[in-house]
Amino acid sequence: MLLSRRQFVQTGAALAAGASRALAADTRVIGYAQDGKTAIEAAIPPNYKGIGGRLVIDGAPNATAVVIRAANPLQSPIQFPPTGAPYREHAEAWVLWRWAQFHAPDTITAPAAYDGLSGARIPDLRERVARTPRQVADQLAKVYGHDFNQLTYLPGMALIGQIRLGNSEEVAKLAAPYLDGRDLLARASSLTLAGHLVFAELARRTNDVRYTALVKKVADLGFTDSGEMKEAMPFHTEMSDSYFMAGPITALAGSLTGEPKYFDMVAKHFRFLDKLVLRPDGLFRHSPLTDAAWGRGNAFPALGMALALSEIPQAYADRPYILESFQRLIRNLARHQDPDGMWHEIIDEPGSYGETSATAMIATAILRGIRKGWLPAAEFQPRVDQAWRGVLARTGSDGVLLDVCESTNKQPTREAYLYRAALTGKDERGGGMVLFFATEMLGLN
């Protein structure tokens, strides 16, 4: 039997109903059990719309419901709401809880062991996914981009979003303390280099040469005192993050100063990283420690290349190399986008969780590629639209985000990436990237 919306059926007998009417369904891996290997699968009927409908746990396939079979394959202790770090602990419970949150089934049919799962629904999910980019940008701008106490990209991306929304004067006030003449690179890191992207945005909008000087000083780190290019930009620590951390700011130095040597440095830096982290299949390992294709470890190259290409002149000799690298990466990433529009914590492992910040970054890069003519719109705009919906489902109007991977240095194993905690709440990194995505959707770049 089935009950009305928000009611929960605790019965085993009902699960047999319709078992003889098994039909061809899309079988999808939706997560891993706690061992990180055993897949949890859902049978999706052909007419499923993505939100609402029926969800059956441990039932037989039928024509009218999403059915998750062997929802707890290892028979792990399970309770709802789940406890512990999402997906790292009590993985089975989190997989089911998130499915119910992001799909808001009208009814859930399950054995008594799954009591409480019906409470996972996001009440306003339909309203969430119907928001416009302007609505999302305005909502997130109330929460993110109001301090610049740390010179890193974490607050920086939200500040760029604020600039795009017309709040340059407010951002300039936050940036003013950095114009006091101190050495901003005395204790720099890769995050610091990317934090200077805010100064590049302000330089363009204010024509204040002090901002340009700060950008140039970062790019000059790639050269010796005698002017020779170094092997790569500093602070890369052999990680794919550095496509984003150092590439765009160095390219912006070239645009702001008109000096082509900075474009040369971008190309050399990217070639250096390719040798370390580009896998034979076209995805990126995060570092040489393991082949795991971490989500943000691929989003950083995608967004980094897109932003750098936006600054590099059409006639520049090495532009085709960077453009082809970008196009190859996007086509390889496209193969791994899931039906909900998400890219995952480990890109090529559908059982890992759909990760919000990586999805926002990759989709932003694709959208930039479409608008610049680097990618065909007919092929890739639907992927952007899918990603936008997936990100909307995970982004509250109050700035609370679901499933943003915690801060991650290079890890030694696949399992270490798989069990990175999925953060729930307000998060500078995730909020900044989603705001950046929203302003890109608005065409405010």
Tab-separated table of C-alpha atoms in Angstrom:
chain	number	residue	atom	x	y	z
A	1	MET	CA	0.000	0.000	0.000
A	2	LEU	CA	1.056	3.608	-0.505
A	3	LEU	CA	0.280	6.620	1.637
A	4	SER	CA	0.052	10.319	0.815
A	5	ARG	CA	2.958	12.746	0.555
A	6	ARG	CA	5.157	12.976	3.692
A	7	GLN	CA	3.791	9.692	5.032
A	8	PHE	CA	5.917	6.620	5.376
A	9	VAL	CA	5.015	2.972	4.792
A	10	GLN	CA	6.540	0.401	7.113
A	11	THR	CA	5.717	-2.868	5.439
A	12	GLY	CA	7.475	-5.748	3.832
A	13	ALA	CA	4.451	-7.263	2.140
A	14	ALA	CA	3.864	-4.229	-0.095
A	15	LEU	CA	7.302	-4.618	-1.614
A	16	ALA	CA	6.189	-7.681	-3.530
A	17	ALA	CA	3.415	-5.793	-5.328
A	18	GLY	CA	4.183	-5.447	-9.001
A	19	ALA	CA	7.215	-7.727	-8.856
A	20	SER	CA	5.851	-9.784	-11.743
A	21	ARG	CA	5.688	-6.624	-13.869
A	22	ALA	CA	9.419	-6.025	-14.003
A	23	LEU	CA	10.307	-3.688	-16.830
A	24	ALA	CA	13.316	-2.327	-18.602
A	25	ALA	CA	14.681	0.394	-16.333
A	26	ASP	CA	17.793	2.502	-16.183
A	27	THR	CA	19.952	0.912	-13.493
A	28	ARG	CA	22.104	3.566	-11.914
A	29	VAL	CA	24.814	3.371	-9.265
A	30	ILE	CA	23.861	5.956	-6.645
A	31	GLY	CA	26.493	5.282	-3.996
A	32	TYR	CA	28.855	2.919	-2.257
A	33	ALA	CA	28.400	0.954	0.916
A	34	GLN	CA	30.769	1.584	3.805
A	35	ASP	CA	33.488	-0.600	2.269
A	36	GLY	CA	33.826	1.907	-0.586
A	37	LYS	CA	33.432	-0.858	-3.177
A	38	THR	CA	29.980	-2.432	-2.990
A	39	ALA	CA	27.592	-0.455	-5.189
A	40	ILE	CA	24.113	0.657	-4.165
A	41	GLU	CA	21.931	0.745	-7.273
A	42	ALA	CA	18.585	2.258	-8.197
A	43	ALA	CA	16.283	1.102	-10.998
A	44	ILE	CA	14.842	4.235	-12.620
A	45	PRO	CA	11.622	3.828	-14.636
A	46	PRO	CA	11.547	5.417	-18.095
A	47	ASN	CA	8.928	8.018	-17.149
A	48	TYR	CA	10.700	9.265	-14.012
A	49	LYS	CA	10.797	13.090	-13.868
A	50	GLY	CA	13.601	13.581	-11.353
A	51	ILE	CA	11.465	14.957	-8.513
A	52	GLY	CA	8.513	13.364	-6.743
A	53	GLY	CA	7.006	10.021	-7.602
A	54	ARG	CA	7.452	6.832	-5.619
A	55	LEU	CA	10.600	5.536	-3.968
A	56	VAL	CA	10.735	1.872	-2.955
A	57	ILE	CA	13.546	0.520	-0.783
A	58	ASP	CA	14.510	-3.147	-1.178
A	59	GLY	CA	11.664	-3.887	-3.586
A	60	ALA	CA	11.233	-5.406	-7.016
A	61	PRO	CA	11.376	-3.252	-10.176
A	62	ASN	CA	8.002	-1.976	-11.347
A	63	ALA	CA	6.578	0.562	-13.756
A	64	THR	CA	5.738	3.315	-11.319
A	65	ALA	CA	8.589	3.691	-8.837
A	66	VAL	CA	12.277	4.261	-8.373
A	67	VAL	CA	13.476	1.089	-6.674
A	68	ILE	CA	16.680	0.899	-4.652
A	69	ARG	CA	17.525	-2.769	-4.282
A	70	ALA	CA	20.038	-4.020	-1.716
A	71	ALA	CA	20.014	-0.567	-0.182
A	72	ASN	CA	22.121	-1.831	2.717
A	73	PRO	CA	24.148	-4.605	1.063
A	74	LEU	CA	26.584	-5.108	3.940
A	75	GLN	CA	23.814	-5.008	6.561
A	76	SER	CA	25.533	-2.149	8.353
A	77	PRO	CA	23.855	-0.491	11.335
A	78	ILE	CA	21.562	2.138	9.841
A	79	GLN	CA	19.464	4.987	11.199
A	80	PHE	CA	17.816	8.179	9.995
A	81	PRO	CA	18.695	10.982	10.122
A	82	PRO	CA	22.240	9.691	9.611
A	83	THR	CA	25.007	10.623	12.006
A	84	GLY	CA	28.690	11.294	11.456
A	85	ALA	CA	30.540	12.894	8.530
A	86	PRO	CA	28.492	12.407	5.344
A	87	TYR	CA	29.660	9.428	3.261
A	88	ARG	CA	32.751	8.924	5.409
A	89	GLU	CA	30.695	7.378	8.198
A	90	HIS	CA	27.438	5.426	7.848
A	91	ALA	CA	27.752	5.660	4.091
A	92	GLU	CA	24.638	3.616	3.267
A	93	ALA	CA	22.416	5.862	5.371
A	94	TRP	CA	23.846	9.006	3.792
A	95	VAL	CA	23.393	7.672	0.260
A	96	LEU	CA	19.704	6.999	0.884
A	97	TRP	CA	19.167	10.208	2.836
A	98	ARG	CA	20.680	12.370	0.095
A	99	TRP	CA	18.720	10.570	-2.627
A	100	ALA	CA	15.495	11.369	-0.780
A	101	GLN	CA	16.621	14.980	-0.277
A	102	PHE	CA	17.538	15.658	-3.900
A	103	HIS	CA	14.540	13.839	-5.415
A	104	ALA	CA	11.785	14.569	-2.854
A	105	PRO	CA	9.672	11.442	-3.484
A	106	ASP	CA	5.975	11.860	-2.821
A	107	THR	CA	5.838	8.482	-1.112
A	108	ILE	CA	8.458	6.144	0.288
A	109	THR	CA	7.832	2.437	0.740
A	110	ALA	CA	10.374	0.574	2.848
A	111	PRO	CA	10.863	-1.976	5.622
A	112	ALA	CA	10.716	-0.790	9.204
A	113	ALA	CA	14.516	-0.588	9.428
A	114	TYR	CA	14.379	2.550	7.266
A	115	ASP	CA	11.951	4.416	9.509
A	116	GLY	CA	12.758	8.108	9.473
A	117	LEU	CA	13.929	8.271	5.861
A	118	SER	CA	10.840	10.230	4.858
A	119	GLY	CA	12.158	13.140	6.920
A	120	ALA	CA	14.977	13.662	4.433
A	121	ARG	CA	12.898	15.621	1.939
A	122	ILE	CA	13.846	19.223	1.179
A	123	PRO	CA	10.410	20.852	1.439
A	124	ASP	CA	11.156	23.600	-1.083
A	125	LEU	CA	13.073	21.478	-3.608
A	126	ARG	CA	10.781	22.374	-6.493
A	127	GLU	CA	11.128	26.061	-5.679
A	128	ARG	CA	14.897	25.677	-5.345
A	129	VAL	CA	15.412	24.256	-8.798
A	130	ALA	CA	13.094	26.856	-10.370
A	131	ARG	CA	15.170	29.856	-9.229
A	132	THR	CA	16.766	32.118	-11.805
A	133	PRO	CA	20.496	32.882	-11.827
A	134	ARG	CA	19.695	36.423	-10.657
A	135	GLN	CA	17.718	35.132	-7.702
A	136	VAL	CA	20.502	32.765	-6.689
A	137	ALA	CA	23.190	35.414	-7.137
A	138	ASP	CA	21.276	37.917	-5.028
A	139	GLN	CA	20.618	35.331	-2.315
A	140	LEU	CA	24.238	34.200	-2.109
A	141	ALA	CA	25.550	37.767	-2.269
A	142	LYS	CA	23.812	38.415	1.052
A	143	VAL	CA	25.881	35.654	2.646
A	144	TYR	CA	29.221	35.518	0.823
A	145	GLY	CA	31.732	38.138	-0.271
A	146	HIS	CA	31.710	40.470	2.719
A	147	ASP	CA	35.246	40.112	4.039
A	148	PHE	CA	38.738	39.824	2.641
A	149	ASN	CA	40.604	39.033	5.832
A	150	GLN	CA	42.509	36.222	4.122
A	151	LEU	CA	44.223	36.890	0.812
A	152	THR	CA	43.134	33.615	-0.817
A	153	TYR	CA	40.717	32.513	-3.491
A	154	LEU	CA	38.284	31.207	-0.857
A	155	PRO	CA	36.732	34.608	-0.092
A	156	GLY	CA	38.093	35.892	-3.388
A	157	MET	CA	35.659	34.120	-5.718
A	158	ALA	CA	32.656	35.506	-3.860
A	159	LEU	CA	34.223	38.978	-3.954
A	160	ILE	CA	34.569	38.671	-7.729
A	161	GLY	CA	30.893	37.715	-7.791
A	162	GLN	CA	30.119	40.874	-5.838
A	163	ILE	CA	32.129	42.938	-8.320
A	164	ARG	CA	30.214	41.388	-11.202
A	165	LEU	CA	26.957	42.283	-9.478
A	166	GLY	CA	28.004	45.941	-9.416
A	167	ASN	CA	29.424	46.150	-5.910
A	168	SER	CA	32.963	47.205	-6.887
A	169	GLU	CA	33.136	50.069	-4.404
A	170	GLU	CA	32.332	47.812	-1.471
A	171	VAL	CA	34.935	45.263	-2.580
A	172	ALA	CA	37.509	48.022	-3.099
A	173	LYS	CA	37.025	49.054	0.530
A	174	LEU	CA	37.740	45.499	1.637
A	175	ALA	CA	40.822	45.364	-0.603
A	176	ALA	CA	42.167	48.766	0.441
A	177	PRO	CA	44.293	47.478	3.364
A	178	TYR	CA	46.344	45.442	0.881
A	179	LEU	CA	47.459	48.644	-0.861
A	180	ASP	CA	49.530	49.805	2.108
A	181	GLY	CA	52.833	48.793	0.521
A	182	ARG	CA	53.506	45.641	2.527
A	183	ASP	CA	54.898	42.546	0.837
A	184	LEU	CA	51.823	40.420	0.209
A	185	LEU	CA	53.942	37.520	-0.999
A	186	ALA	CA	56.233	37.277	2.008
A	187	ARG	CA	54.343	34.221	3.265
A	188	ALA	CA	52.556	33.268	0.079
A	189	SER	CA	50.976	29.986	-0.994
A	190	SER	CA	49.170	28.879	-4.114
A	191	LEU	CA	45.940	30.070	-2.495
A	192	THR	CA	47.457	33.531	-2.141
A	193	LEU	CA	48.277	33.693	-5.850
A	194	ALA	CA	44.668	32.968	-6.759
A	195	GLY	CA	43.476	35.459	-4.164
A	196	HIS	CA	45.052	38.163	-6.335
A	197	LEU	CA	42.326	37.529	-8.933
A	198	VAL	CA	40.279	40.057	-6.963
A	199	PHE	CA	42.918	42.724	-7.642
A	200	ALA	CA	42.845	41.910	-11.358
A	201	GLU	CA	39.080	42.433	-11.443
A	202	LEU	CA	39.436	45.738	-9.600
A	203	ALA	CA	42.264	46.833	-11.898
A	204	ARG	CA	39.983	46.484	-14.901
A	205	ARG	CA	37.118	48.357	-13.333
A	206	THR	CA	39.051	51.167	-11.654
A	207	ASN	CA	42.175	51.547	-13.820
A	208	ASP	CA	44.089	51.856	-10.547
A	209	VAL	CA	47.682	50.964	-11.399
A	210	ARG	CA	48.301	49.788	-7.837
A	211	TYR	CA	46.097	46.749	-8.446
A	212	THR	CA	47.897	46.006	-11.698
A	213	ALA	CA	51.219	46.190	-9.880
A	214	LEU	CA	50.053	43.577	-7.383
A	215	VAL	CA	48.977	41.231	-10.185
A	216	LYS	CA	52.268	41.738	-11.993
A	217	LYS	CA	54.220	40.964	-8.848
A	218	VAL	CA	52.553	37.557	-8.627
A	219	ALA	CA	53.273	36.730	-12.254
A	220	ASP	CA	56.890	37.816	-11.832
A	221	LEU	CA	57.363	34.914	-9.418
A	222	GLY	CA	57.674	32.773	-12.523
A	223	PHE	CA	60.895	34.518	-13.566
A	224	THR	CA	64.413	34.721	-12.211
A	225	ASP	CA	66.042	38.007	-11.264
A	226	SER	CA	67.677	38.031	-14.690
A	227	GLY	CA	64.284	37.623	-16.417
A	228	GLU	CA	64.456	33.956	-17.411
A	229	MET	CA	61.361	31.799	-17.066
A	230	LYS	CA	61.459	29.248	-14.294
A	231	GLU	CA	60.390	25.642	-14.733
A	232	ALA	CA	56.897	26.525	-13.479
A	233	MET	CA	55.067	28.966	-11.266
A	234	PRO	CA	55.866	28.437	-7.573
A	235	PHE	CA	53.781	26.740	-4.903
A	236	HIS	CA	52.320	24.148	-7.269
A	237	THR	CA	53.288	21.268	-4.913
A	238	GLU	CA	52.740	18.943	-7.900
A	239	MET	CA	48.962	19.330	-7.632
A	240	SER	CA	46.429	19.912	-10.382
A	241	ASP	CA	44.995	22.799	-8.327
A	242	SER	CA	47.776	24.922	-9.768
A	243	TYR	CA	46.151	25.164	-13.203
A	244	PHE	CA	43.700	27.476	-11.442
A	245	MET	CA	45.884	28.884	-8.678
A	246	ALA	CA	48.606	30.246	-10.981
A	247	GLY	CA	47.355	30.083	-14.570
A	248	PRO	CA	44.628	32.770	-14.728
A	249	ILE	CA	46.455	35.346	-12.605
A	250	THR	CA	49.550	35.038	-14.785
A	251	ALA	CA	47.470	35.368	-17.952
A	252	LEU	CA	45.748	38.417	-16.464
A	253	ALA	CA	49.158	39.980	-15.882
A	254	GLY	CA	49.731	39.632	-19.613
A	255	SER	CA	46.397	41.274	-20.430
A	256	LEU	CA	46.824	44.120	-17.970
A	257	THR	CA	50.427	44.931	-18.896
A	258	GLY	CA	50.527	43.911	-22.546
A	259	GLU	CA	53.688	41.865	-21.909
A	260	PRO	CA	53.554	38.533	-23.827
A	261	LYS	CA	56.131	36.884	-21.574
A	262	TYR	CA	53.354	36.194	-19.078
A	263	PHE	CA	51.426	34.185	-21.665
A	264	ASP	CA	54.636	32.229	-22.285
A	265	MET	CA	54.774	31.477	-18.581
A	266	VAL	CA	51.176	30.211	-18.573
A	267	ALA	CA	51.900	27.764	-21.406
A	268	LYS	CA	55.088	26.555	-19.774
A	269	HIS	CA	53.366	26.122	-16.424
A	270	PHE	CA	50.538	24.098	-17.970
A	271	ARG	CA	52.981	21.861	-19.850
A	272	PHE	CA	54.898	21.282	-16.626
A	273	LEU	CA	51.719	20.222	-14.825
A	274	ASP	CA	50.608	18.022	-17.709
A	275	LYS	CA	53.685	15.881	-17.241
A	276	LEU	CA	52.851	15.380	-13.571
A	277	VAL	CA	49.094	14.950	-13.404
A	278	LEU	CA	47.535	14.337	-16.830
A	279	ARG	CA	46.340	10.728	-17.072
A	280	PRO	CA	46.384	8.782	-20.366
A	281	ASP	CA	42.570	8.892	-20.471
A	282	GLY	CA	42.524	12.698	-20.426
A	283	LEU	CA	41.403	13.160	-16.814
A	284	PHE	CA	43.704	14.536	-14.116
A	285	ARG	CA	45.095	12.808	-11.091
A	286	HIS	CA	45.293	15.256	-8.210
A	287	SER	CA	48.991	14.584	-7.698
A	288	PRO	CA	51.514	11.885	-8.633
A	289	LEU	CA	50.766	10.090	-5.351
A	290	THR	CA	47.753	8.278	-6.817
A	291	ASP	CA	45.746	8.100	-10.036
A	292	ALA	CA	42.461	9.060	-8.351
A	293	ALA	CA	40.646	11.698	-10.416
A	294	TRP	CA	39.491	13.889	-7.529
A	295	GLY	CA	36.513	16.114	-8.369
A	296	ARG	CA	37.998	19.538	-7.673
A	297	GLY	CA	41.319	18.160	-8.913
A	298	ASN	CA	39.688	18.165	-12.370
A	299	ALA	CA	37.530	21.251	-11.842
A	300	PHE	CA	40.605	23.360	-11.103
A	301	PRO	CA	42.200	22.567	-14.501
A	302	ALA	CA	38.884	23.107	-16.315
A	303	LEU	CA	38.229	26.509	-14.765
A	304	GLY	CA	41.890	27.505	-14.757
A	305	MET	CA	42.271	26.847	-18.483
A	306	ALA	CA	38.988	28.596	-19.294
A	307	LEU	CA	39.949	31.743	-17.402
A	308	ALA	CA	43.471	31.779	-18.828
A	309	LEU	CA	42.220	31.282	-22.390
A	310	SER	CA	39.914	34.261	-21.914
A	311	GLU	CA	43.014	36.471	-21.574
A	312	ILE	CA	45.391	34.935	-24.119
A	313	PRO	CA	45.339	36.647	-27.533
A	314	GLN	CA	43.994	34.731	-30.519
A	315	ALA	CA	47.291	35.085	-32.367
A	316	TYR	CA	49.461	33.817	-29.504
A	317	ALA	CA	51.559	30.871	-30.723
A	318	ASP	CA	50.791	28.473	-27.840
A	319	ARG	CA	47.088	29.265	-27.648
A	320	PRO	CA	46.107	26.210	-29.773
A	321	TYR	CA	47.868	23.922	-27.309
A	322	ILE	CA	45.952	25.356	-24.345
A	323	LEU	CA	42.661	25.429	-26.239
A	324	GLU	CA	43.007	21.808	-27.358
A	325	SER	CA	43.890	20.793	-23.784
A	326	PHE	CA	40.748	22.517	-22.525
A	327	GLN	CA	38.501	20.986	-25.170
A	328	ARG	CA	39.921	17.506	-24.557
A	329	LEU	CA	39.373	17.795	-20.813
A	330	ILE	CA	35.797	19.014	-21.170
A	331	ARG	CA	34.892	16.204	-23.539
A	332	ASN	CA	36.347	13.657	-21.140
A	333	LEU	CA	34.555	15.223	-18.178
A	334	ALA	CA	31.273	15.251	-20.099
A	335	ARG	CA	31.326	11.445	-20.193
A	336	HIS	CA	31.164	11.350	-16.410
A	337	GLN	CA	28.374	13.835	-15.652
A	338	ASP	CA	25.562	11.968	-13.926
A	339	PRO	CA	21.833	12.183	-14.831
A	340	ASP	CA	21.283	14.677	-12.010
A	341	GLY	CA	23.822	17.019	-13.618
A	342	MET	CA	26.578	16.394	-11.099
A	343	TRP	CA	30.267	15.587	-11.301
A	344	HIS	CA	31.470	13.403	-8.470
A	345	GLU	CA	33.988	13.425	-5.670
A	346	ILE	CA	35.996	10.991	-7.790
A	347	ILE	CA	35.111	11.920	-11.358
A	348	ASP	CA	35.026	8.433	-12.866
A	349	GLU	CA	33.440	6.662	-9.887
A	350	PRO	CA	29.637	7.126	-9.948
A	351	GLY	CA	29.402	5.584	-6.487
A	352	SER	CA	31.216	8.555	-4.984
A	353	TYR	CA	29.023	11.507	-4.064
A	354	GLY	CA	28.003	14.293	-6.422
A	355	GLU	CA	30.190	17.223	-5.368
A	356	THR	CA	28.762	20.742	-5.497
A	357	SER	CA	31.848	22.930	-5.828
A	358	ALA	CA	33.415	20.833	-8.598
A	359	THR	CA	30.139	20.790	-10.506
A	360	ALA	CA	29.825	24.584	-10.284
A	361	MET	CA	33.410	25.057	-11.451
A	362	ILE	CA	33.237	22.623	-14.360
A	363	ALA	CA	29.907	24.000	-15.540
A	364	THR	CA	31.261	27.554	-15.369
A	365	ALA	CA	34.204	26.493	-17.523
A	366	ILE	CA	31.888	24.840	-20.046
A	367	LEU	CA	29.624	27.875	-20.202
A	368	ARG	CA	32.621	30.127	-20.781
A	369	GLY	CA	33.714	27.750	-23.543
A	370	ILE	CA	30.298	27.899	-25.223
A	371	ARG	CA	30.128	31.680	-25.150
A	372	LYS	CA	33.660	32.065	-26.430
A	373	GLY	CA	33.030	29.640	-29.288
A	374	TRP	CA	35.414	26.971	-28.023
A	375	LEU	CA	32.650	24.404	-27.484
A	376	PRO	CA	29.510	23.735	-29.559
A	377	ALA	CA	26.407	25.017	-27.769
A	378	ALA	CA	24.116	22.291	-29.066
A	379	GLU	CA	26.287	19.640	-27.456
A	380	PHE	CA	27.258	21.336	-24.222
A	381	GLN	CA	24.529	23.796	-23.196
A	382	PRO	CA	22.297	20.929	-21.991
A	383	ARG	CA	25.142	19.852	-19.714
A	384	VAL	CA	25.360	23.346	-18.224
A	385	ASP	CA	21.591	23.374	-17.706
A	386	GLN	CA	21.725	19.963	-15.986
A	387	ALA	CA	24.581	21.104	-13.761
A	388	TRP	CA	22.720	24.284	-12.841
A	389	ARG	CA	19.731	22.258	-11.693
A	390	GLY	CA	21.947	19.914	-9.687
A	391	VAL	CA	23.702	22.811	-7.981
A	392	LEU	CA	20.380	24.543	-7.255
A	393	ALA	CA	19.108	21.443	-5.467
A	394	ARG	CA	22.133	21.591	-3.184
A	395	THR	CA	22.082	25.359	-2.539
A	396	GLY	CA	19.694	26.917	-0.047
A	397	SER	CA	18.432	30.481	-0.282
A	398	ASP	CA	20.192	31.101	3.047
A	399	GLY	CA	23.581	30.092	1.624
A	400	VAL	CA	23.555	26.648	3.232
A	401	LEU	CA	25.156	24.120	0.876
A	402	LEU	CA	25.090	20.342	0.716
A	403	ASP	CA	27.939	18.063	-0.349
A	404	VAL	CA	30.916	20.386	-0.722
A	405	CYS	CA	34.136	18.425	-0.273
A	406	GLU	CA	36.224	19.550	2.651
A	407	SER	CA	39.618	21.192	2.070
A	408	THR	CA	41.872	18.562	0.513
A	409	ASN	CA	45.625	18.375	0.135
A	410	LYS	CA	47.232	15.645	-1.960
A	411	GLN	CA	46.116	12.226	-0.728
A	412	PRO	CA	47.965	8.890	-1.040
A	413	THR	CA	45.102	6.569	-2.033
A	414	ARG	CA	41.775	6.371	-3.813
A	415	GLU	CA	40.112	5.600	-0.486
A	416	ALA	CA	41.461	8.804	1.041
A	417	TYR	CA	39.656	10.835	-1.631
A	418	LEU	CA	36.532	8.693	-1.454
A	419	TYR	CA	36.149	9.334	2.262
A	420	ARG	CA	36.708	13.091	2.208
A	421	ALA	CA	33.823	14.513	4.217
A	422	ALA	CA	30.964	16.205	2.370
A	423	LEU	CA	30.332	19.467	4.188
A	424	THR	CA	26.847	20.696	5.031
A	425	GLY	CA	26.347	24.355	5.882
A	426	LYS	CA	27.731	27.712	4.863
A	427	ASP	CA	31.073	27.319	3.144
A	428	GLU	CA	33.269	30.044	1.633
A	429	ARG	CA	34.714	27.845	-1.080
A	430	GLY	CA	31.449	26.324	-2.210
A	431	GLY	CA	29.458	29.528	-1.810
A	432	GLY	CA	32.007	31.518	-3.789
A	433	MET	CA	32.076	29.034	-6.647
A	434	VAL	CA	28.287	28.784	-6.859
A	435	LEU	CA	28.002	32.591	-6.823
A	436	PHE	CA	30.648	32.742	-9.564
A	437	PHE	CA	28.631	30.179	-11.565
A	438	ALA	CA	25.445	32.209	-11.114
A	439	THR	CA	27.095	35.415	-12.371
A	440	GLU	CA	28.517	33.495	-15.330
A	441	MET	CA	24.976	32.284	-16.086
A	442	LEU	CA	23.913	35.941	-16.030
A	443	GLY	CA	26.638	36.835	-18.521
A	444	LEU	CA	28.303	39.227	-16.084
A	445	ASN	CA	31.887	38.109	-16.745
